[in-house]
Coordinates of C-alpha atoms in Angstrom, one line a residue:
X21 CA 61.3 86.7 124.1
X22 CA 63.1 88.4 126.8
X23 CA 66.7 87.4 125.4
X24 CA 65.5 89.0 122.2
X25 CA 64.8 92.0 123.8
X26 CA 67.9 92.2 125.9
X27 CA 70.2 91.6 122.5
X28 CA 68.5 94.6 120.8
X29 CA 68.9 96.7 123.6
X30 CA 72.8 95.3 123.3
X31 CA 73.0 96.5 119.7
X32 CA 71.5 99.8 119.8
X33 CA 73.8 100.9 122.5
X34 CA 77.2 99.7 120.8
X35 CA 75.7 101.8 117.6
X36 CA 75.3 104.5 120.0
X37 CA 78.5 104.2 121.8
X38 CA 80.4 103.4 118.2
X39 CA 78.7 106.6 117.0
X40 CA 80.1 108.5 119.9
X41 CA 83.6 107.4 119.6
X42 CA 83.4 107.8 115.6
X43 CA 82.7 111.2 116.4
X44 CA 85.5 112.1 118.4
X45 CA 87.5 110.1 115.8
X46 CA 87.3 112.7 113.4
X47 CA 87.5 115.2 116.1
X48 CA 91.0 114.4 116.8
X49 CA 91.8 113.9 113.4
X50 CA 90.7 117.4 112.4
X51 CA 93.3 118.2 115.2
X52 CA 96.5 117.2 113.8
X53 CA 99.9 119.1 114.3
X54 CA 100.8 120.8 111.3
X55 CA 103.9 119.5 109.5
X56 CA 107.3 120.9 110.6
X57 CA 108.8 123.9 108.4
X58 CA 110.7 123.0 105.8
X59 CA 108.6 119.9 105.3
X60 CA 107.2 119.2 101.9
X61 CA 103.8 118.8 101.4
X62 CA 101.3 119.0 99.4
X63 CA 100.4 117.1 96.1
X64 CA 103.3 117.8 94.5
X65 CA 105.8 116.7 97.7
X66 CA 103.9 113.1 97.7
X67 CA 104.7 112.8 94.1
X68 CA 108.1 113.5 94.4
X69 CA 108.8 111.7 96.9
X70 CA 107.4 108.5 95.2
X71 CA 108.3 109.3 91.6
X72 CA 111.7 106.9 91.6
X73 CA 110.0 104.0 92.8
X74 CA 106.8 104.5 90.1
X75 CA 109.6 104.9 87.9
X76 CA 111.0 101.6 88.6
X77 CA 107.6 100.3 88.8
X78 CA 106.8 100.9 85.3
X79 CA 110.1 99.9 83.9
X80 CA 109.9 96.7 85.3
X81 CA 105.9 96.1 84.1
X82 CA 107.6 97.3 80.4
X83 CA 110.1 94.5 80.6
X84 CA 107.7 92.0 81.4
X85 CA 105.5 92.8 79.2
X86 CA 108.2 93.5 76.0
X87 CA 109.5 89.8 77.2
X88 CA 109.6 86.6 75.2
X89 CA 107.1 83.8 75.0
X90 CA 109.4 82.3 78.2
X91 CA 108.3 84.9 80.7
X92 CA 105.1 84.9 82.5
X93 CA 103.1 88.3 82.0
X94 CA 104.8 89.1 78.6
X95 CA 102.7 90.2 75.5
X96 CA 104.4 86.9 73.4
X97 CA 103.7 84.3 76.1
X98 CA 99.8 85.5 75.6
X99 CA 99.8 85.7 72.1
X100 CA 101.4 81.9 71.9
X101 CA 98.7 81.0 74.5
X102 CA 96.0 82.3 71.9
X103 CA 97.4 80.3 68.7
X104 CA 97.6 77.2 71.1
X105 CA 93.9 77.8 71.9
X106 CA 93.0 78.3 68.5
X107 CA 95.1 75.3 67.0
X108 CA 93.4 72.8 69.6
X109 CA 90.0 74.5 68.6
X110 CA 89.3 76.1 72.2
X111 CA 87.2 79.2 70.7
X112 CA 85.9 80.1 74.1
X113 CA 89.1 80.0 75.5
X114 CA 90.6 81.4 72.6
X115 CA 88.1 84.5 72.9
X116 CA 88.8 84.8 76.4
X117 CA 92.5 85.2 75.6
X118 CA 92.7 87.1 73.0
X119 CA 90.7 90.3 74.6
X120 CA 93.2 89.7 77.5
X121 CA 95.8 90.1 74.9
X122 CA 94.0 93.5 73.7
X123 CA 94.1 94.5 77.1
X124 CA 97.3 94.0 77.8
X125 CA 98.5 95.4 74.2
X126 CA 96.9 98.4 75.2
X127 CA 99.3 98.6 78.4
X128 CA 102.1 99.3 76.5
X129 CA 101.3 103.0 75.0
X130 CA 99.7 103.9 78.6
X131 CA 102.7 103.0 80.3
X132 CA 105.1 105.1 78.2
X133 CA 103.4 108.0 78.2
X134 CA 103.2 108.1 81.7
X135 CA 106.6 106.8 82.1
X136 CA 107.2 110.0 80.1
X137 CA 105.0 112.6 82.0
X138 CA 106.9 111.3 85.3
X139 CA 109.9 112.3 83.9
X140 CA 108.3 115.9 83.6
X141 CA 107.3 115.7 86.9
X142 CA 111.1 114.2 88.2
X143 CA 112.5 118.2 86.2
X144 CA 109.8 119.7 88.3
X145 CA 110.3 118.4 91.2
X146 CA 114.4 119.3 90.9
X147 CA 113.5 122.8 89.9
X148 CA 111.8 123.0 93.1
X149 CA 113.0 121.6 95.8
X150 CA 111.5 118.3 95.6
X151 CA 107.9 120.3 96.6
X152 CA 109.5 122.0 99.0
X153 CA 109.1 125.5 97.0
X154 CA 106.2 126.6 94.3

């Protein structure tokens, strides 16, 4: 009984003490040095500063998935995997495919448009300063 005691006693202080230094945590945190001037920041900044390697990003998932049946990922290589389901009679696995394949056709229109709204934001972020100005 006693060790039970002693490992309760053990646990409520490191909550106590991890409460504590959680606490000055976000203290600190709240704390930080502002950025230097000149800096971007902001929403817009973080965007810009990312937007050539989303960019590339969604190029690359595009290819893969426009690809022939010989690349892995690619809307054909799915679509043979289906018929080679359905031709051996697999309708479970057939079924499991084939809403993979819905998924995956529905990729397609979702990437371009946002392939096409980071090009909006690439103009924006050249007309200002890459965030740096509003």
């Amino acid at each position: 009984m006693p060790s039970t005691r002693k490992t309760v006693i053990s646990v409520v202080s490191l909550v106590a003490a991890g409460s504590l230094f959680g606490a000055a945590g976000a203290a600190t945190a709240d704390a930080a040095t502002p950025a230097p001037s000149g800096t971007p920041t902001g929403d817009g900044a973080a965007l810009c500063k990312r937007a050539p390697k989303i960019d590339r990003r969604i190029d690359r998932i595009l290819t893969r998935l426009r690809a022939d049946a010989s690349q892995r990922g690619s809307i054909a290589r799915l679509e043979q995997r289906v018929a080679n389901a359905k031709s051996a009679g697999h309708t479970q696995i057939e079924t499991y495919l084939n809403d993979r394949l819905t998924v995956r056709r529905s990729l397609v229109p979702t990437l371009e448009t946002r392939q096409k709204d980071l090009a909006d934001v690439e103009k924006w972020c050249g007309a200002h300063d890459n965030g740096r100005t509003n």
